[in-house]
PDB file of C-alpha atoms in Angstrom:
ATOM      1  CA  UNK R   1       0.000   0.000   0.000  1.00 67.00           C
ATOM      2  CA  UNK R   2       0.859   3.669  -0.114  1.00 87.00           C
ATOM      3  CA  UNK R   3       0.830   4.076   3.651  1.00 93.00           C
ATOM      4  CA  UNK R   4       2.296   2.227   6.584  1.00 96.00           C
ATOM      5  CA  UNK R   5      -0.466   0.162   8.162  1.00 97.00           C
ATOM      6  CA  UNK R   6      -0.516  -0.799  11.824  1.00 98.00           C
ATOM      7  CA  UNK R   7      -2.911  -3.019  13.714  1.00 97.00           C
ATOM      8  CA  UNK R   8      -4.564  -2.945  16.106  1.00 98.00           C
ATOM      9  CA  UNK R   9      -5.209   0.758  16.798  1.00 97.00           C
ATOM     10  CA  UNK R  10      -5.679   0.103  20.485  1.00 97.00           C
ATOM     11  CA  UNK R  11      -4.647  -2.812  22.668  1.00 98.00           C
ATOM     12  CA  UNK R  12      -5.421  -3.280  26.343  1.00 98.00           C
ATOM     13  CA  UNK R  13      -3.606  -5.909  28.360  1.00 97.00           C
ATOM     14  CA  UNK R  14      -3.415  -6.862  31.990  1.00 97.00           C
ATOM     15  CA  UNK R  15       0.016  -6.776  33.529  1.00 97.00           C
ATOM     16  CA  UNK R  16       1.840  -9.996  32.686  1.00 97.00           C
ATOM     17  CA  UNK R  17      -0.156 -10.704  29.544  1.00 97.00           C
ATOM     18  CA  UNK R  18       1.317 -10.899  26.058  1.00 97.00           C
ATOM     19  CA  UNK R  19       0.851  -8.168  23.460  1.00 98.00           C
ATOM     20  CA  UNK R  20       1.448  -8.490  19.728  1.00 98.00           C
ATOM     21  CA  UNK R  21       1.495  -5.551  17.334  1.00 98.00           C
ATOM     22  CA  UNK R  22       1.614  -5.643  13.545  1.00 98.00           C
ATOM     23  CA  UNK R  23       3.029  -3.387  10.843  1.00 98.00           C
ATOM     24  CA  UNK R  24       2.813  -3.518   7.064  1.00 97.00           C
ATOM     25  CA  UNK R  25       5.364  -1.159   5.486  1.00 95.00           C
ATOM     26  CA  UNK R  26       4.741   0.890   2.366  1.00 93.00           C
ATOM     27  CA  UNK R  27       4.961  -1.379  -0.669  1.00 91.00           C
ATOM     28  CA  UNK R  28       8.512  -1.461  -1.962  1.00 88.00           C
ATOM     29  CA  UNK R  29      10.055  -0.201   1.275  1.00 90.00           C
ATOM     30  CA  UNK R  30      12.739  -2.536   2.523  1.00 90.00           C
ATOM     31  CA  UNK R  31      13.500  -0.948   5.904  1.00 92.00           C
ATOM     32  CA  UNK R  32      11.181  -1.084   8.891  1.00 95.00           C
ATOM     33  CA  UNK R  33      11.699   0.724  12.177  1.00 96.00           C
ATOM     34  CA  UNK R  34       9.840   0.384  15.477  1.00 98.00           C
ATOM     35  CA  UNK R  35       9.661   3.294  17.934  1.00 97.00           C
ATOM     36  CA  UNK R  36       7.960   3.661  21.302  1.00 97.00           C
ATOM     37  CA  UNK R  37       6.448   7.041  22.213  1.00 96.00           C
ATOM     38  CA  UNK R  38       5.753   7.579  25.872  1.00 92.00           C
ATOM     39  CA  UNK R  39       4.564  10.637  27.782  1.00 78.00           C
ATOM     40  CA  UNK R  40       6.020  14.058  26.899  1.00 71.00           C
ATOM     41  CA  UNK R  41       6.621  12.954  23.309  1.00 76.00           C
ATOM     42  CA  UNK R  42       9.679  10.913  24.143  1.00 87.00           C
ATOM     43  CA  UNK R  43      10.477   8.636  21.235  1.00 92.00           C
ATOM     44  CA  UNK R  44      12.581   5.581  21.890  1.00 94.00           C
ATOM     45  CA  UNK R  45      14.008   3.533  19.026  1.00 95.00           C
ATOM     46  CA  UNK R  46      13.478  -0.182  19.490  1.00 97.00           C
ATOM     47  CA  UNK R  47      14.586  -2.149  16.441  1.00 96.00           C
ATOM     48  CA  UNK R  48      14.967  -1.938  12.665  1.00 94.00           C
ATOM     49  CA  UNK R  49      14.882  -4.464   9.857  1.00 95.00           C
ATOM     50  CA  UNK R  50      16.254  -4.610   6.351  1.00 92.00           C
ATOM     51  CA  UNK R  51      13.740  -6.917   4.701  1.00 92.00           C
ATOM     52  CA  UNK R  52      13.563  -9.914   7.062  1.00 94.00           C
ATOM     53  CA  UNK R  53      16.954  -9.304   8.654  1.00 95.00           C
ATOM     54  CA  UNK R  54      17.504  -7.455  11.905  1.00 94.00           C
ATOM     55  CA  UNK R  55      19.429  -4.280  11.038  1.00 91.00           C
ATOM     56  CA  UNK R  56      19.769  -2.616  14.437  1.00 92.00           C
ATOM     57  CA  UNK R  57      18.361  -3.945  17.697  1.00 93.00           C
ATOM     58  CA  UNK R  58      20.221  -1.699  20.109  1.00 91.00           C
ATOM     59  CA  UNK R  59      17.011  -0.307  21.584  1.00 92.00           C
ATOM     60  CA  UNK R  60      15.242  -3.565  22.321  1.00 93.00           C
ATOM     61  CA  UNK R  61      14.688  -4.713  25.916  1.00 90.00           C
ATOM     62  CA  UNK R  62      15.499  -8.254  24.881  1.00 85.00           C
ATOM     63  CA  UNK R  63      14.218 -10.032  27.935  1.00 91.00           C
ATOM     64  CA  UNK R  64      10.591  -9.340  27.053  1.00 95.00           C
ATOM     65  CA  UNK R  65      10.502  -7.806  23.571  1.00 97.00           C
ATOM     66  CA  UNK R  66      10.912  -9.609  20.290  1.00 97.00           C
ATOM     67  CA  UNK R  67      10.242  -8.658  16.683  1.00 97.00           C
ATOM     68  CA  UNK R  68      10.116 -10.295  13.283  1.00 96.00           C
ATOM     69  CA  UNK R  69       9.705  -9.336   9.653  1.00 96.00           C
ATOM     70  CA  UNK R  70       8.956 -12.447   7.609  1.00 93.00           C
ATOM     71  CA  UNK R  71       8.497 -12.556   3.828  1.00 90.00           C
ATOM     72  CA  UNK R  72       4.927 -11.943   2.639  1.00 89.00           C
ATOM     73  CA  UNK R  73       3.722 -11.211   6.179  1.00 93.00           C
ATOM     74  CA  UNK R  74       3.284  -8.060   8.251  1.00 96.00           C
ATOM     75  CA  UNK R  75       6.159  -7.311  10.617  1.00 97.00           C
ATOM     76  CA  UNK R  76       5.368  -7.950  14.269  1.00 98.00           C
ATOM     77  CA  UNK R  77       6.486  -6.675  17.650  1.00 98.00           C
ATOM     78  CA  UNK R  78       5.705  -8.908  20.605  1.00 98.00           C
ATOM     79  CA  UNK R  79       5.907  -8.104  24.276  1.00 97.00           C
ATOM     80  CA  UNK R  80       5.879 -11.057  26.636  1.00 94.00           C
ATOM     81  CA  UNK R  81       4.659 -10.420  30.183  1.00 94.00           C
ATOM     82  CA  UNK R  82       3.742  -6.777  29.733  1.00 96.00           C
ATOM     83  CA  UNK R  83       4.527  -4.288  32.479  1.00 96.00           C
ATOM     84  CA  UNK R  84       2.808  -1.023  33.369  1.00 96.00           C
ATOM     85  CA  UNK R  85       5.727   0.948  31.922  1.00 94.00           C
ATOM     86  CA  UNK R  86       5.152  -0.649  28.496  1.00 96.00           C
ATOM     87  CA  UNK R  87       2.050   1.539  28.143  1.00 96.00           C
ATOM     88  CA  UNK R  88       2.848   3.759  25.166  1.00 96.00           C
ATOM     89  CA  UNK R  89       2.114   4.333  21.513  1.00 97.00           C
ATOM     90  CA  UNK R  90       4.187   2.057  19.306  1.00 98.00           C
ATOM     91  CA  UNK R  91       4.961   3.464  15.891  1.00 98.00           C
ATOM     92  CA  UNK R  92       6.251   1.612  12.899  1.00 97.00           C
ATOM     93  CA  UNK R  93       8.047   3.518  10.139  1.00 96.00           C
ATOM     94  CA  UNK R  94       9.326   2.404   6.774  1.00 94.00           C
ATOM     95  CA  UNK R  95      11.959   3.664   4.402  1.00 91.00           C
ATOM     96  CA  UNK R  96      13.385   2.717   1.050  1.00 84.00           C
ATOM     97  CA  UNK R  97      16.551   3.254  -0.978  1.00 71.00           C
ATOM     98  CA  UNK R  98      16.116   6.224  -3.320  1.00 67.00           C
ATOM     99  CA  UNK R  99      19.615   6.617  -4.617  1.00 59.00           C
ATOM    100  CA  UNK R 100      20.508   9.069  -1.881  1.00 58.00           C
ATOM    101  CA  UNK R 101      22.377   7.701   1.079  1.00 55.00           C
ATOM    102  CA  UNK R 102      19.935   9.060   3.616  1.00 66.00           C
ATOM    103  CA  UNK R 103      16.619   7.736   4.749  1.00 75.00           C
ATOM    104  CA  UNK R 104      13.320   9.500   5.095  1.00 87.00           C
ATOM    105  CA  UNK R 105      11.110   7.477   7.372  1.00 92.00           C
ATOM    106  CA  UNK R 106       7.348   7.430   6.983  1.00 94.00           C
ATOM    107  CA  UNK R 107       5.293   6.596  10.028  1.00 96.00           C
ATOM    108  CA  UNK R 108       2.201   4.483  10.486  1.00 97.00           C
ATOM    109  CA  UNK R 109      -0.761   5.560  12.643  1.00 97.00           C
ATOM    110  CA  UNK R 110       0.567   3.747  15.698  1.00 97.00           C
ATOM    111  CA  UNK R 111      -0.802   1.211  18.155  1.00 98.00           C
ATOM    112  CA  UNK R 112      -1.742   2.521  21.583  1.00 97.00           C
ATOM    113  CA  UNK R 113      -0.939  -0.128  24.185  1.00 97.00           C
ATOM    114  CA  UNK R 114      -2.454   0.248  27.626  1.00 97.00           C
ATOM    115  CA  UNK R 115      -1.262  -2.101  30.347  1.00 97.00           C
ATOM    116  CA  UNK R 116      -3.550  -2.254  33.373  1.00 96.00           C
TER     117      UNK R 116
ATOM    118  CA  UNK S   1      22.670  16.331  28.134  1.00 67.00           C
ATOM    119  CA  UNK S   2      19.975  15.074  25.786  1.00 74.00           C
ATOM    120  CA  UNK S   3      21.077  14.060  22.316  1.00 91.00           C
ATOM    121  CA  UNK S   4      18.499  16.280  20.611  1.00 95.00           C
ATOM    122  CA  UNK S   5      17.079  19.282  22.429  1.00 95.00           C
ATOM    123  CA  UNK S   6      14.083  21.428  21.671  1.00 95.00           C
ATOM    124  CA  UNK S   7      12.220  24.041  23.651  1.00 92.00           C
ATOM    125  CA  UNK S   8       8.908  22.441  24.615  1.00 90.00           C
ATOM    126  CA  UNK S   9       6.972  25.688  24.174  1.00 90.00           C
ATOM    127  CA  UNK S  10       4.246  26.467  23.563  1.00 96.00           C
ATOM    128  CA  UNK S  11       5.377  28.916  20.941  1.00 96.00           C
ATOM    129  CA  UNK S  12       2.466  31.236  20.257  1.00 97.00           C
ATOM    130  CA  UNK S  13       2.339  33.264  17.047  1.00 97.00           C
ATOM    131  CA  UNK S  14      -0.500  35.166  15.361  1.00 97.00           C
ATOM    132  CA  UNK S  15      -1.864  34.024  12.024  1.00 97.00           C
ATOM    133  CA  UNK S  16       0.288  35.253   9.165  1.00 97.00           C
ATOM    134  CA  UNK S  17       3.461  35.578  11.234  1.00 97.00           C
ATOM    135  CA  UNK S  18       6.696  33.627  10.897  1.00 97.00           C
ATOM    136  CA  UNK S  19       7.176  30.800  13.376  1.00 97.00           C
ATOM    137  CA  UNK S  20      10.754  29.889  14.194  1.00 97.00           C
ATOM    138  CA  UNK S  21      11.470  26.488  15.722  1.00 98.00           C
ATOM    139  CA  UNK S  22      14.905  25.505  16.929  1.00 97.00           C
ATOM    140  CA  UNK S  23      16.789  22.308  17.664  1.00 97.00           C
ATOM    141  CA  UNK S  24      20.293  21.515  18.866  1.00 97.00           C
ATOM    142  CA  UNK S  25      22.029  18.159  18.783  1.00 96.00           C
ATOM    143  CA  UNK S  26      24.997  16.780  20.646  1.00 94.00           C
ATOM    144  CA  UNK S  27      26.597  14.274  18.265  1.00 91.00           C
ATOM    145  CA  UNK S  28      28.905  16.155  15.925  1.00 90.00           C
ATOM    146  CA  UNK S  29      28.901  13.198  13.538  1.00 88.00           C
ATOM    147  CA  UNK S  30      25.183  13.562  12.798  1.00 90.00           C
ATOM    148  CA  UNK S  31      24.479  13.606   9.089  1.00 88.00           C
ATOM    149  CA  UNK S  32      20.767  13.889   8.457  1.00 90.00           C
ATOM    150  CA  UNK S  33      18.098  16.098   9.968  1.00 94.00           C
ATOM    151  CA  UNK S  34      14.352  15.858   9.772  1.00 95.00           C
ATOM    152  CA  UNK S  35      11.364  17.887  10.874  1.00 97.00           C
ATOM    153  CA  UNK S  36       8.158  16.063  11.627  1.00 97.00           C
ATOM    154  CA  UNK S  37       4.790  17.558  12.503  1.00 97.00           C
ATOM    155  CA  UNK S  38       2.593  15.661  14.935  1.00 96.00           C
ATOM    156  CA  UNK S  39      -0.997  16.579  15.647  1.00 96.00           C
ATOM    157  CA  UNK S  40      -2.383  15.446  18.975  1.00 93.00           C
ATOM    158  CA  UNK S  41      -3.192  11.738  18.885  1.00 92.00           C
ATOM    159  CA  UNK S  42      -1.756  11.303  15.402  1.00 95.00           C
ATOM    160  CA  UNK S  43       1.451   9.961  13.914  1.00 96.00           C
ATOM    161  CA  UNK S  44       4.478  12.080  12.943  1.00 96.00           C
ATOM    162  CA  UNK S  45       4.288  13.482   9.422  1.00 96.00           C
ATOM    163  CA  UNK S  46       7.545  14.291   7.622  1.00 94.00           C
ATOM    164  CA  UNK S  47       7.572  17.895   6.440  1.00 94.00           C
ATOM    165  CA  UNK S  48      11.225  18.693   5.741  1.00 92.00           C
ATOM    166  CA  UNK S  49      14.652  17.120   5.676  1.00 92.00           C
ATOM    167  CA  UNK S  50      18.079  18.654   5.268  1.00 93.00           C
ATOM    168  CA  UNK S  51      21.529  17.144   4.923  1.00 90.00           C
ATOM    169  CA  UNK S  52      23.808  20.041   3.955  1.00 91.00           C
ATOM    170  CA  UNK S  53      24.693  23.274   5.693  1.00 95.00           C
ATOM    171  CA  UNK S  54      22.556  26.206   4.671  1.00 96.00           C
ATOM    172  CA  UNK S  55      18.904  26.717   3.884  1.00 96.00           C
ATOM    173  CA  UNK S  56      16.385  24.507   2.162  1.00 96.00           C
ATOM    174  CA  UNK S  57      12.998  25.886   1.186  1.00 96.00           C
ATOM    175  CA  UNK S  58       9.786  24.010   0.436  1.00 95.00           C
ATOM    176  CA  UNK S  59       6.703  26.156   0.099  1.00 96.00           C
ATOM    177  CA  UNK S  60       6.081  27.984   3.377  1.00 97.00           C
ATOM    178  CA  UNK S  61       8.753  25.956   5.152  1.00 98.00           C
ATOM    179  CA  UNK S  62      12.482  26.647   5.348  1.00 98.00           C
ATOM    180  CA  UNK S  63      14.913  24.367   7.139  1.00 97.00           C
ATOM    181  CA  UNK S  64      18.272  25.750   8.186  1.00 97.00           C
ATOM    182  CA  UNK S  65      21.287  23.689   9.187  1.00 97.00           C
ATOM    183  CA  UNK S  66      24.523  24.817  10.804  1.00 96.00           C
ATOM    184  CA  UNK S  67      26.696  21.801  11.528  1.00 94.00           C
ATOM    185  CA  UNK S  68      29.457  23.871  13.132  1.00 95.00           C
ATOM    186  CA  UNK S  69      26.980  25.128  15.738  1.00 95.00           C
ATOM    187  CA  UNK S  70      25.088  21.813  15.808  1.00 96.00           C
ATOM    188  CA  UNK S  71      21.880  23.676  15.202  1.00 96.00           C
ATOM    189  CA  UNK S  72      18.840  23.051  13.022  1.00 97.00           C
ATOM    190  CA  UNK S  73      15.856  25.299  12.642  1.00 98.00           C
ATOM    191  CA  UNK S  74      12.504  25.345  10.884  1.00 98.00           C
ATOM    192  CA  UNK S  75      10.831  28.538   9.754  1.00 98.00           C
ATOM    193  CA  UNK S  76       7.146  28.538   8.892  1.00 98.00           C
ATOM    194  CA  UNK S  77       6.081  31.592   6.930  1.00 98.00           C
ATOM    195  CA  UNK S  78       2.507  32.888   6.838  1.00 98.00           C
ATOM    196  CA  UNK S  79       1.581  30.651   9.772  1.00 98.00           C
ATOM    197  CA  UNK S  80      -1.950  29.282   9.734  1.00 97.00           C
ATOM    198  CA  UNK S  81      -4.088  27.956  12.601  1.00 97.00           C
ATOM    199  CA  UNK S  82      -3.833  24.544  10.908  1.00 97.00           C
ATOM    200  CA  UNK S  83      -0.068  24.657  11.576  1.00 97.00           C
ATOM    201  CA  UNK S  84      -0.807  24.346  15.298  1.00 98.00           C
ATOM    202  CA  UNK S  85       0.854  21.078  16.261  1.00 97.00           C
ATOM    203  CA  UNK S  86       3.973  19.677  17.894  1.00 96.00           C
ATOM    204  CA  UNK S  87       7.082  19.887  15.720  1.00 97.00           C
ATOM    205  CA  UNK S  88       9.630  17.157  16.260  1.00 97.00           C
ATOM    206  CA  UNK S  89      13.264  17.469  15.295  1.00 97.00           C
ATOM    207  CA  UNK S  90      14.891  14.137  14.446  1.00 95.00           C
ATOM    208  CA  UNK S  91      18.534  13.412  13.779  1.00 94.00           C
ATOM    209  CA  UNK S  92      20.209  10.528  11.978  1.00 90.00           C
ATOM    210  CA  UNK S  93      23.691   9.835  13.225  1.00 79.00           C
ATOM    211  CA  UNK S  94      25.099   8.445  10.021  1.00 71.00           C
ATOM    212  CA  UNK S  95      24.288   8.091   6.382  1.00 64.00           C
ATOM    213  CA  UNK S  96      22.216   5.132   5.416  1.00 69.00           C
ATOM    214  CA  UNK S  97      19.208   3.618   7.035  1.00 75.00           C
ATOM    215  CA  UNK S  98      19.871   4.467  10.615  1.00 84.00           C
ATOM    216  CA  UNK S  99      17.563   5.006  13.545  1.00 90.00           C
ATOM    217  CA  UNK S 100      16.398   8.536  14.190  1.00 93.00           C
ATOM    218  CA  UNK S 101      16.939  10.250  17.523  1.00 94.00           C
ATOM    219  CA  UNK S 102      14.050  12.567  18.330  1.00 95.00           C
ATOM    220  CA  UNK S 103      13.764  15.690  20.383  1.00 95.00           C
ATOM    221  CA  UNK S 104      10.727  16.008  22.619  1.00 94.00           C
ATOM    222  CA  UNK S 105       9.141  18.532  20.290  1.00 95.00           C
ATOM    223  CA  UNK S 106       8.008  22.142  20.342  1.00 97.00           C
ATOM    224  CA  UNK S 107       4.312  22.847  20.565  1.00 97.00           C
ATOM    225  CA  UNK S 108       3.257  25.597  18.157  1.00 98.00           C
ATOM    226  CA  UNK S 109       0.019  27.530  18.628  1.00 98.00           C
ATOM    227  CA  UNK S 110      -1.122  29.807  15.809  1.00 97.00           C
ATOM    228  CA  UNK S 111      -3.943  32.106  16.831  1.00 96.00           C
ATOM    229  CA  UNK S 112      -6.450  33.470  14.293  1.00 94.00           C
TER     230      UNK S 112
END
């Protein structure tokens, strides 16, 4: 598609439950990024993919967070055993090679996760 | 020291005025600079990017970059009430498909 798609829009989980978020990048875009936006607009980078390969995972809390981008499937971000502090909006962004060496990232509408 | 700093505002300007938004960054090796607009409850929307020192104009928007001072700015001419939003400065540390580091944004209010 022409836009980054994210599902679901809203997700409510009890503390300790699992949460799974999905992202379909813009068609033709080979890079996918996941960011977490918490209060006061603080964006935290989580992980990025080049096609199905992890490109940069320096922001991932690995003990509970995992992510995948498999061929012909939406990318996913999974949180095992959610905690209250995981409550945030999770944005997916995609980017593609244009011939320049820089990347403009286009964001999806986000998934608002509320952990109770 | 935060990696990317912005004044949180709000910056209030009357309709038709020029709004000036500023951003400083700490990593001298930063290569790419982006301005996103985010309306409340919505996703960031890319409005400008700049990679080289100097000015870059696109319609009512002008981005300015000074790498020596580690400073990026966004000017919005003829501000409209619809420009009222939070403006996020984002910095890419290297060339290529790197993560962006975001400032916490400046809230702009344009009054009719």
